[in-house]
Coordinates of C-alpha atoms in Angstrom, one line a residue:
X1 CA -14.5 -1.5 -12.9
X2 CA -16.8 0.2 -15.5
X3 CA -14.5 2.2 -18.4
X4 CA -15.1 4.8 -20.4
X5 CA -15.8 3.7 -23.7
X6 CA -15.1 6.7 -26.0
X7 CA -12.8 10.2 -25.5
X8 CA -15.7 12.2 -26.0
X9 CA -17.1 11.9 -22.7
X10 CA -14.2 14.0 -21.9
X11 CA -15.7 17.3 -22.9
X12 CA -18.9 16.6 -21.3
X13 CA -16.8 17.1 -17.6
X14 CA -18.1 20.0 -15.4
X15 CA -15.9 23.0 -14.8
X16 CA -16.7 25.4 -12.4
X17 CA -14.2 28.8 -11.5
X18 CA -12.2 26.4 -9.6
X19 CA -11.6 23.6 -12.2
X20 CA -8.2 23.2 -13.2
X21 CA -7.6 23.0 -17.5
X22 CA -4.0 21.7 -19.7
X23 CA -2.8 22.8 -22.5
X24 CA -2.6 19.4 -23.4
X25 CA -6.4 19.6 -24.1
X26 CA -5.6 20.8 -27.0
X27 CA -3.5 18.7 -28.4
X28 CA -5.3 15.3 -27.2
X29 CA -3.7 13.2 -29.6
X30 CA 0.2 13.8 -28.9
X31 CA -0.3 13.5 -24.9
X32 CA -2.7 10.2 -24.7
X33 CA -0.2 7.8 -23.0
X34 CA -0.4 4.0 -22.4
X35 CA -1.3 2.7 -19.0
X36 CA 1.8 0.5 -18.0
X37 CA 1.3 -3.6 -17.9
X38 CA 1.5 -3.4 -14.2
X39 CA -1.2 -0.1 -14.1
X40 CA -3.2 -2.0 -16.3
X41 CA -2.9 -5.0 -14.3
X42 CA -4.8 -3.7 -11.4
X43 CA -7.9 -2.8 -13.2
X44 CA -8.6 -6.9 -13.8
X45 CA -10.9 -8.6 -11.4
X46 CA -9.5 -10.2 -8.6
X47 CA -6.1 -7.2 -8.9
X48 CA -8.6 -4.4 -8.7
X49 CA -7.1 -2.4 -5.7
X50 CA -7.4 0.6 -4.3
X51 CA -5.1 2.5 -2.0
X52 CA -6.5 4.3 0.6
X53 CA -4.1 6.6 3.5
X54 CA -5.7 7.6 6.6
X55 CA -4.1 11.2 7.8
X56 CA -4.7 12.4 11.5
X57 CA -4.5 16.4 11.8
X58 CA -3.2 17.9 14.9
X59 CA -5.4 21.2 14.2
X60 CA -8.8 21.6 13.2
X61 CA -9.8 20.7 9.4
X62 CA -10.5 23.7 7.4
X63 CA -12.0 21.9 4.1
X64 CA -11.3 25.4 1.8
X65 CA -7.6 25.6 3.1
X66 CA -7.3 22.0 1.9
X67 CA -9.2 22.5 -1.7
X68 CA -6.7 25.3 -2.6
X69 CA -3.5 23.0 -1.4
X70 CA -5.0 20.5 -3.6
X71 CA -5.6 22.2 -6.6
X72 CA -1.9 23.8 -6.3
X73 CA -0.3 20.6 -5.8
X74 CA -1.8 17.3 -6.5
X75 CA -3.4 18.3 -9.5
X76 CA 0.0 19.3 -11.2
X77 CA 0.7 15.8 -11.6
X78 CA -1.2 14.3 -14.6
X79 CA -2.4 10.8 -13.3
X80 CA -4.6 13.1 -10.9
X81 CA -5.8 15.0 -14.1
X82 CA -6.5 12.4 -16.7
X83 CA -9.0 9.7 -17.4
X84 CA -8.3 6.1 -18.0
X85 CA -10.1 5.7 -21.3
X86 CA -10.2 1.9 -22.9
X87 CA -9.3 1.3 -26.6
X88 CA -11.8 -1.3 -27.7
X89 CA -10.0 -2.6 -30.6
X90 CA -7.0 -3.8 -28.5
X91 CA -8.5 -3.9 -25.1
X92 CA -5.6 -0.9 -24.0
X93 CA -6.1 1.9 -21.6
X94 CA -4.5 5.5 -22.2
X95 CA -4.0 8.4 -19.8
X96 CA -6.5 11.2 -21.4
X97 CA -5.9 14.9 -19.9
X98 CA -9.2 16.5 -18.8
X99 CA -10.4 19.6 -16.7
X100 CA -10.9 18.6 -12.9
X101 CA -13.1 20.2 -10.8
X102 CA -11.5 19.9 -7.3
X103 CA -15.8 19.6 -5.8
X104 CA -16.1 16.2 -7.7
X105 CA -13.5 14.8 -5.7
X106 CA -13.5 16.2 -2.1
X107 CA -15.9 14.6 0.0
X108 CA -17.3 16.1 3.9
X109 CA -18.6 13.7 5.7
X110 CA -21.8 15.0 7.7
X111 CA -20.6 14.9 11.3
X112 CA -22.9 12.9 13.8
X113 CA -22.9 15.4 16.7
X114 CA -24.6 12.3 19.3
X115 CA -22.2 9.8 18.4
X116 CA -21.2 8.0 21.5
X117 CA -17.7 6.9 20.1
X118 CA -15.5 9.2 17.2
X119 CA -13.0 6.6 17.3
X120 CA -15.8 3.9 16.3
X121 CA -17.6 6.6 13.7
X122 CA -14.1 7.3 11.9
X123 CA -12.8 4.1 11.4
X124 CA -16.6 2.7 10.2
X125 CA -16.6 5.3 8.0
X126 CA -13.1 4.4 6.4
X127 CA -14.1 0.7 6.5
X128 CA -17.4 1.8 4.4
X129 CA -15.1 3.3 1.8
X130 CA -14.2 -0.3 0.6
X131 CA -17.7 -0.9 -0.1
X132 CA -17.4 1.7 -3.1
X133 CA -15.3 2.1 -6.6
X134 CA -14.7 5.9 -7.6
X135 CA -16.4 6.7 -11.0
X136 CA -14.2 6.3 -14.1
X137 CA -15.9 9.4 -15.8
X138 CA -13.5 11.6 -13.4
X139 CA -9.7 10.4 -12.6
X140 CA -9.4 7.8 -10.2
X141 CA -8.8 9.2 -6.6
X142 CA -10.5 11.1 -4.2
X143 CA -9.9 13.2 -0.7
X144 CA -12.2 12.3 2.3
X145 CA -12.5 15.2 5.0
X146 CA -13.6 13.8 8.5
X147 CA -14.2 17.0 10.5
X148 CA -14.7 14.6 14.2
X149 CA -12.0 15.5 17.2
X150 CA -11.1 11.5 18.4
X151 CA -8.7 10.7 21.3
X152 CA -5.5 11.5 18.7
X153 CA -7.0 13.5 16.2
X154 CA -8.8 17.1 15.7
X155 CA -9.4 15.9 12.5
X156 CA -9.2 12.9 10.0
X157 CA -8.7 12.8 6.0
X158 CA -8.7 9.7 3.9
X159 CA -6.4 10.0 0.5
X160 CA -7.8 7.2 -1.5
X161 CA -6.8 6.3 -5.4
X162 CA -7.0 3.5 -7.4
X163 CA -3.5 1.4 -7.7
X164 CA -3.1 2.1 -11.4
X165 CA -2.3 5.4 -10.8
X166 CA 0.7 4.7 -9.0
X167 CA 2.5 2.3 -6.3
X168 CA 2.6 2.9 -2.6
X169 CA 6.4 4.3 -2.6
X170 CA 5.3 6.8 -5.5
X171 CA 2.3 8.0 -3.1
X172 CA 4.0 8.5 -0.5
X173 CA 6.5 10.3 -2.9
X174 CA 3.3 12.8 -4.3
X175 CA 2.2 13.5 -1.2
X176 CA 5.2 14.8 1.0
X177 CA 6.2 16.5 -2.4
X178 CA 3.1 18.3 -1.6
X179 CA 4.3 18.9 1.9
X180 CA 6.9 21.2 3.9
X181 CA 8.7 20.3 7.5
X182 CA 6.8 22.4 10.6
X183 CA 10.5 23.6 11.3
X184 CA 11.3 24.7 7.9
X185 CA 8.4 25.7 5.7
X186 CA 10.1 26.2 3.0
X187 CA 11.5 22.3 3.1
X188 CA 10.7 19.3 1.6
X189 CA 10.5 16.4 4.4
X190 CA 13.1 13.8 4.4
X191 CA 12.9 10.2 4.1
X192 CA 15.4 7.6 6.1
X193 CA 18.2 6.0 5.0
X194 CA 20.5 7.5 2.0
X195 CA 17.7 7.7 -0.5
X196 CA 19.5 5.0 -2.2
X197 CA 17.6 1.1 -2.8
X198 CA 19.0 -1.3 -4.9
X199 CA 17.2 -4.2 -4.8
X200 CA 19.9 -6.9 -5.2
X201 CA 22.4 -7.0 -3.2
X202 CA 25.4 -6.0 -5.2
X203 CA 28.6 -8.4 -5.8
X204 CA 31.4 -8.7 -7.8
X205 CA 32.8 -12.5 -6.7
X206 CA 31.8 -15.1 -9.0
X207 CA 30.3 -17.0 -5.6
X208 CA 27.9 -14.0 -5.4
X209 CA 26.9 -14.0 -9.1
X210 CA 25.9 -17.8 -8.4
X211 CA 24.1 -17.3 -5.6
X212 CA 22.0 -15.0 -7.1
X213 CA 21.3 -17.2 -10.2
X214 CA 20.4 -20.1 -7.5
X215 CA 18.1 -17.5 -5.4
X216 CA 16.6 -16.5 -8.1
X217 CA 15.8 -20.1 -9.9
X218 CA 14.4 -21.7 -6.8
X219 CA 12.5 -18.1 -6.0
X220 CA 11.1 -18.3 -9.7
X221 CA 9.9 -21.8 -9.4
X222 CA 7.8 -21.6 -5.9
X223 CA 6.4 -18.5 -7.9
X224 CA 5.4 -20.7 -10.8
X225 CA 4.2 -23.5 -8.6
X226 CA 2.1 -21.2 -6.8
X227 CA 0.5 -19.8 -9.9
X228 CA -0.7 -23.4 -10.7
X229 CA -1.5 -25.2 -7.7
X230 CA 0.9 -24.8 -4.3
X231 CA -1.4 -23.1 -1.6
X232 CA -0.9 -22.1 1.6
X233 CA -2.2 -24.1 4.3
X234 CA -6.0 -23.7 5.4
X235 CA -6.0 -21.3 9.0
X236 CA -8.2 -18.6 10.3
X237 CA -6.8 -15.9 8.6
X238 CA -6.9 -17.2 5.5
X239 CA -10.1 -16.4 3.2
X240 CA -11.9 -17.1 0.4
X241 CA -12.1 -16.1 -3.0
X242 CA -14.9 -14.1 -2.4
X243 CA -12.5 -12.2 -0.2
X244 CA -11.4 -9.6 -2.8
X245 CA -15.2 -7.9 -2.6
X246 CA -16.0 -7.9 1.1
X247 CA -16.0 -4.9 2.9
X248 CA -12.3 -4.0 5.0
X249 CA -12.0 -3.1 8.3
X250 CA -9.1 -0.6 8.8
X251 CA -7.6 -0.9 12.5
X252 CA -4.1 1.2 13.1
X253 CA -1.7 0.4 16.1
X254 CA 1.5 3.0 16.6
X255 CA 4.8 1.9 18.5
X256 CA 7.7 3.8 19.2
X257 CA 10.3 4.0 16.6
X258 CA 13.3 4.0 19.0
X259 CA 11.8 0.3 20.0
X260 CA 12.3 -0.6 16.8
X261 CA 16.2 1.3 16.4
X262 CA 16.9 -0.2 19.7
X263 CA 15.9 -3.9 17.9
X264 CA 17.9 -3.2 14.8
X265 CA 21.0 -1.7 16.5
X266 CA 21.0 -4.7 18.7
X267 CA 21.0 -7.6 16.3
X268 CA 22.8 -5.2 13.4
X269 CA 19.4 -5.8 11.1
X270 CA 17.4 -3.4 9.0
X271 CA 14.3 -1.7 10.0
X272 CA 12.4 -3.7 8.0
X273 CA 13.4 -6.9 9.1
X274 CA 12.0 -6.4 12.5
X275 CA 8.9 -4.9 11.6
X276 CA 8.9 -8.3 9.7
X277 CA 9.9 -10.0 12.8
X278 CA 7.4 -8.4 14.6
X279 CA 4.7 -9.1 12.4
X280 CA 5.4 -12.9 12.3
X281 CA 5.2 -12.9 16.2
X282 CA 1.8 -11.3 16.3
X283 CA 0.4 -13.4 13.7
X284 CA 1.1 -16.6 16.0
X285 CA -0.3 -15.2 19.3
X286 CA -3.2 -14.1 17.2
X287 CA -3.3 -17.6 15.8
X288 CA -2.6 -19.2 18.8
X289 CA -5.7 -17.3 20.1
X290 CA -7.8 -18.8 17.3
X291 CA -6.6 -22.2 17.8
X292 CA -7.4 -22.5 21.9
X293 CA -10.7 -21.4 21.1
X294 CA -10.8 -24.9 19.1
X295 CA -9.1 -26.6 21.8
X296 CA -6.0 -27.6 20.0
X297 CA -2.5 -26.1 18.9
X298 CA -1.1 -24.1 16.4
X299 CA 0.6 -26.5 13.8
X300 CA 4.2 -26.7 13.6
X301 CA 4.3 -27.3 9.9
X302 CA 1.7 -24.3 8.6
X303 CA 2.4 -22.8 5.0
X304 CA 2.0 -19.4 5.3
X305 CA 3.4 -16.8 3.0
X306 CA 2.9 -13.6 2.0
X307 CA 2.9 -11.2 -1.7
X308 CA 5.5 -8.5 -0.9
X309 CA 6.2 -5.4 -3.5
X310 CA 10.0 -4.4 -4.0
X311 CA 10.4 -0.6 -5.4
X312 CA 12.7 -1.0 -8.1
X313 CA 13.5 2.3 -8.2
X314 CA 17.0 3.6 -7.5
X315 CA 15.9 6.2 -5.2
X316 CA 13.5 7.3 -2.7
X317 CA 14.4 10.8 -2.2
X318 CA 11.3 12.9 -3.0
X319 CA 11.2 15.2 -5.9
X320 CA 9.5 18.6 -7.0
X321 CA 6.3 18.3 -8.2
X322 CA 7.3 19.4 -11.6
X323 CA 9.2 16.5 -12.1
X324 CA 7.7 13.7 -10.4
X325 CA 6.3 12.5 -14.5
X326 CA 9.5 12.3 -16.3
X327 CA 12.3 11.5 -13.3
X328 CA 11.2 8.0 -13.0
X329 CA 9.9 8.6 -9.6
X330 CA 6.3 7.9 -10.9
X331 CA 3.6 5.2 -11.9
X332 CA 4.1 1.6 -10.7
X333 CA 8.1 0.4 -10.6
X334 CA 7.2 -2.3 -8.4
X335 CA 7.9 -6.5 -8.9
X336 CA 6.6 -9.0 -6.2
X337 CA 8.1 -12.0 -4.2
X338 CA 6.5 -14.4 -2.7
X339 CA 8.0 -14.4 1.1
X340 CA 7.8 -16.9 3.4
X341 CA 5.9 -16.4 7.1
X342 CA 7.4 -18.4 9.7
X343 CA 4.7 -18.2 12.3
X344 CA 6.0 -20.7 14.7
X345 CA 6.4 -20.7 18.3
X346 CA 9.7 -19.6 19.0
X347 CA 11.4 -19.8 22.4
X348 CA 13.6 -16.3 21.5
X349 CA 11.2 -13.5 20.5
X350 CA 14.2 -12.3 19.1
X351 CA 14.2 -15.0 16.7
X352 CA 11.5 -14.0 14.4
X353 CA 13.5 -10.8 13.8
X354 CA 16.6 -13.0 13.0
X355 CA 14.8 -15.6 10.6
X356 CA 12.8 -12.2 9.0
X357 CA 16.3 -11.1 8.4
X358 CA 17.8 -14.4 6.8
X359 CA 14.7 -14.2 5.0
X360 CA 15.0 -11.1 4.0
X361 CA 18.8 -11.2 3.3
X362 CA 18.2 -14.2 0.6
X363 CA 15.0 -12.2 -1.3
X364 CA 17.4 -9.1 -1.7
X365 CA 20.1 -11.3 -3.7
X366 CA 17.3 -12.6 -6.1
X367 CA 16.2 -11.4 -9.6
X368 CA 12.3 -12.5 -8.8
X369 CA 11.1 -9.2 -8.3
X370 CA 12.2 -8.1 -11.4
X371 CA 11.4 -11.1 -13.5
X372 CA 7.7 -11.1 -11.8
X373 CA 7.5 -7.1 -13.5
X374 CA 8.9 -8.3 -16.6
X375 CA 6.7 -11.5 -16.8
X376 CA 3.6 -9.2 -16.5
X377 CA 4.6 -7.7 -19.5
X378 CA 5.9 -10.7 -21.4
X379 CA 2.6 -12.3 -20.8
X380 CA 0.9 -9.5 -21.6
X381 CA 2.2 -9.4 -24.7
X382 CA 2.0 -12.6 -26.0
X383 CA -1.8 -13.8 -24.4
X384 CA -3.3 -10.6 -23.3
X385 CA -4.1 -8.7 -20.2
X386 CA -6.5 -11.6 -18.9
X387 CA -4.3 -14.4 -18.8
X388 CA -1.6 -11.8 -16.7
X389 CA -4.8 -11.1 -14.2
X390 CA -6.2 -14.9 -13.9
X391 CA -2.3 -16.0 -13.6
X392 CA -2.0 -12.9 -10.8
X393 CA -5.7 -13.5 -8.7
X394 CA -3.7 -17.5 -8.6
X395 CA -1.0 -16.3 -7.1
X396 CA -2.2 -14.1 -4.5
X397 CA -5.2 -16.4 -3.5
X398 CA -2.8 -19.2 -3.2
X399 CA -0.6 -17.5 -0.2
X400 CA -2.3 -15.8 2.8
X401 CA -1.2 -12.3 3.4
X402 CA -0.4 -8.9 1.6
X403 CA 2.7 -7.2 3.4
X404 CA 4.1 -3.6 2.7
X405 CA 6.4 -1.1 4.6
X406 CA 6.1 2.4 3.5
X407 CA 8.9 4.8 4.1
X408 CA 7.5 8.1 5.7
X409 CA 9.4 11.5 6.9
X410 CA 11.4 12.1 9.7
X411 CA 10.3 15.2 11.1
X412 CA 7.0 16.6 11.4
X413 CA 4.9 17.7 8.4
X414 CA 2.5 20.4 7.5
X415 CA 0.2 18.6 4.5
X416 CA -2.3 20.3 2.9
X417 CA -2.1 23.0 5.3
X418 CA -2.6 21.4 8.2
X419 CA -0.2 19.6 10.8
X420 CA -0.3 15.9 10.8
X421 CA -0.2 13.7 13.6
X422 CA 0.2 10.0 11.7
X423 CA 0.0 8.8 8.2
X424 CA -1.6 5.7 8.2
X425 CA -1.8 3.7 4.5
X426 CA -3.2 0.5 3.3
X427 CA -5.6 -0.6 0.4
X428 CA -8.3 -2.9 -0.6
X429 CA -9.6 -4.8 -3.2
X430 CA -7.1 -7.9 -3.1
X431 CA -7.8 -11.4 -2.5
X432 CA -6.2 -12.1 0.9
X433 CA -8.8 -11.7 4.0
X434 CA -5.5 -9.5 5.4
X435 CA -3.4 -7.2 4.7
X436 CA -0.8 -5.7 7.0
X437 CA 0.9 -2.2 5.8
X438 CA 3.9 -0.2 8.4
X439 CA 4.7 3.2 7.7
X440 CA 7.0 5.7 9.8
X441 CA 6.7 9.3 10.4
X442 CA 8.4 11.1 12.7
X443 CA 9.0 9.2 16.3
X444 CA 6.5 6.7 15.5
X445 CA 5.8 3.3 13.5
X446 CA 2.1 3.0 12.2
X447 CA 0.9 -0.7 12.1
X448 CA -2.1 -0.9 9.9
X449 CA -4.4 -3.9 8.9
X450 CA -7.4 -4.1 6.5
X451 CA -9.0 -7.7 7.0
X452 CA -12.2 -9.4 5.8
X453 CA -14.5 -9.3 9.2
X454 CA -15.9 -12.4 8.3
X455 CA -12.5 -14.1 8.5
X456 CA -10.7 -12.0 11.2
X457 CA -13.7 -10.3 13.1
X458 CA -11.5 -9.0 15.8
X459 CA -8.7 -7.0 14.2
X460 CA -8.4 -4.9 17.1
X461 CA -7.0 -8.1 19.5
X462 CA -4.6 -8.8 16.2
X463 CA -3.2 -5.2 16.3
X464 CA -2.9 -6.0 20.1
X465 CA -1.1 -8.7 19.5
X466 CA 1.3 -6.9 17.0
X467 CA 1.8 -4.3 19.7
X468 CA 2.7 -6.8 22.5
X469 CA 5.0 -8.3 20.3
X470 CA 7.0 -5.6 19.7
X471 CA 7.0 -4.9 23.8
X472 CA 8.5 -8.8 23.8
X473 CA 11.3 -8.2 20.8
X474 CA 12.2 -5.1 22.5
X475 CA 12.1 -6.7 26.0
X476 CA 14.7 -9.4 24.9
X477 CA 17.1 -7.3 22.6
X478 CA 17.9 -5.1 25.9
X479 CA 18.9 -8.3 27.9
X480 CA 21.7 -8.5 24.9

């Protein structure tokens, strides 16, 4: 991505009467901030993401009602009022308040009155999205307004920003901060759970300690290994390395979230160790698919695994707007693991959830998330920001998949003014030819995949697949 290569291009930024200035324009020098290793990180080729969240209105889009909200609300957080300007002499970035002008970064798409299918016309125009970077003279996000009535929606906007400005938890976080529950206006939504995450499971017996250090030596190791040659076995979801600059195609599938309570209650797991489940099932009666097409069957010994972000935060609860830059809630608190996909056939549907729990249970009492964030900045200091970027492209090009699960509220949302009917995130930009994000809101569970056509050219029959899964999972839990 182009940068800006001097702080005076800030003053040549267009106001108009509903640009938005900061005191902190005035003193320049005291309030330029560093870009964290990890925010830096994704400005390197092959890590260059962006973050993109579809958002289906119940009402009909009014494009000035949403302008206001934005300028009253997003833009009180600084990352969506600042620049990322480079330092040349030690190849830095720093956060640089400017003025905003809220036009420059709300886009209408022309509506196509004859189009035979809005379904098809909404989700190629979020698919021709990835095709674009946003501008580095103006901060790094923008707000897409689809004014086209589709067989869910009366509307659809796209929230898209580039990864440095924050992880997907912290998003998420921004944007309900920005919204209030249809059956108290005056409320913040609520996440699930107890707001609480720690990410290793906590211990005080000597046998816990070691099992930790263990989990987290072997867990350390594949993560080396894989930075230098260990690569996932060749399938047909698997790409290329030209992957990371082909065009996405963004396909959503939503499933009832008391399918997946009934599945948790039923084999005592978490929530996200069935999506998990669920998501290992599809990806073998997808690849099952694939392979009877070639006439033969899907190995039994296939290496697939997946890059998976940990928050390492120590909450989720969202916060005030006001305070979303100093309460830790913000940027990118995030360390990786690299998680195993086991995408055999198993006679038990049910047993995908229970080896995505194992799975899960042994990733939660290692230290590699947090040694992966602190080895970005280690390395960063001692060789530079390329060597973390080359070492990083390795390490995701050498596994198959991206996976994340985003918490989202439990009761219906007003956002931006209007009521939503699904929140729907994912990004683009990364290596792997797919990328599979869940999010909840409300009574529902939103299974979204961004793929490389030319490796997966029929992510509809994947999503499908996903869906059918969790019909299967379900089926066999209530036989329990």
């Amino acid at each position: 991505m182009d940068t800006i290569q001097s702080s005076n291009t800030i003053r040549s930024i267009r106001t108009n009467k509903n640009a938005v200035s900061f005191d902190a324009l005035n003193k320049e020098e005291e309030d330029q901030q560093p870009l964290s290793p990890v925010a830096r990180l994704f400005h390197e080729p092959g890590s260059n993401i962006y973050i993109v969240c579809v958002i289906g209105y119940k009402t009909k889009l009014r494009p000035d009602v949403i302008k206001q909200h934005l300028v009253h609300t997003l833009l009180k957080n600084r990352r969506f009022s600042s620049l990322q300007v480079i330092d040349e002499e030690n190849d830095s970035m720093k956060w640089i308040p400017t003025q905003v002008n809220i036009d420059d970064h709300v886009v209408i798409a022309e509506p196509n009155p004859n189009v035979e299918s809005p379904d098809k016309f909404v989700e190629n125009y979020i698919s021709n999205l990835s095709r674009s970077r946003i501008e580095s003279t103006k901060p790094l996000w923008d707000f897409h307004i689809v004014d086209t009535k589709t067989s869910d929606t009366e509307g659809t906007c796209v929230f898209r920003c580039h990864h440095s400005i924050g992880d997907g938890l912290s998003l998420m976080n921004i944007l309900l901060a920005c919204a209030r529950k249809v059956s108290d206006p005056e409320a913040l939504p609520t996440l699930p759970g107890n707001n609480k995450l720690g990410h290793v499971a906590k211990g005080c017996s000597l046998w816990s300690a070691l099992g930790v250090m263990w989990n987290s030596f072997v867990d350390l190791l594949m993560f080396l290994l894989t930075a230098l040659f260990l690569e996932d076995s060749k399938t047909p979801i698997r790409g290329s390395k030209g992957s990371k600059n082909s065009t996405r195609r963004f396909v959503f599938r939503s499933v009832s979230i008391d399918d997946i309570k009934l599945v948790k209650q039923a084999l005592n797991v978490t929530f996200n160790d069935v999506v998990l489940g669920a998501a290992q099932a599809g990806l073998h009666r997808y690849l099952r698919q694939r392979y009877n097409n070639k006439n033969v069957d899907v190995p039994d010994n296939i290496r697939c695994r997946a890059t998976i972000f940990f928050n390492l935060r120590a909450t989720t609860s969202i916060k005030d707007l006001t305070d979303m830059d100093t309460n830790g809630t913000w940027g990118n608190k995030i360390g990786y693991s690299v998680l195993p996909f086991d995408i055999r056939l198993k006679n038990d549907p049910l047993d995908y959830v229970r080896d995505a729990h194992a799975t899960m249970k042994r990733k939660k009492a290692s230290l590699e998330p947090l040694f992966t964030n602190y080895f970005v900045k280690l390395v960063q200091l001692m060789f530079g920001i390329k060597v973390v970027g080359k070492l990083n492209t390795k390490v995701v090009y050498n596994t198959t998949l991206g996976f994340s699960n985003v918490p989202g509220p439990q009761e219906e949302i007003m956002l931006f003014g209007h009521k939503v009917a699904y929140l729907a995130p994912s990004c683009y930009g990364q290596m792997n030819a797919l990328f599979i994000s869940v999010a909840s809101y409300k009574d529902k569970v939103m299974f979204m995949v961004a793929v490389d056509e030319e490796t997966i050219p029929d992510p509809h029959k994947l999503c499908d697949d996903l869906e059918q899964s969790i019909c299967d999972i379900k089926a066999s839990a209530q036989t329990i």
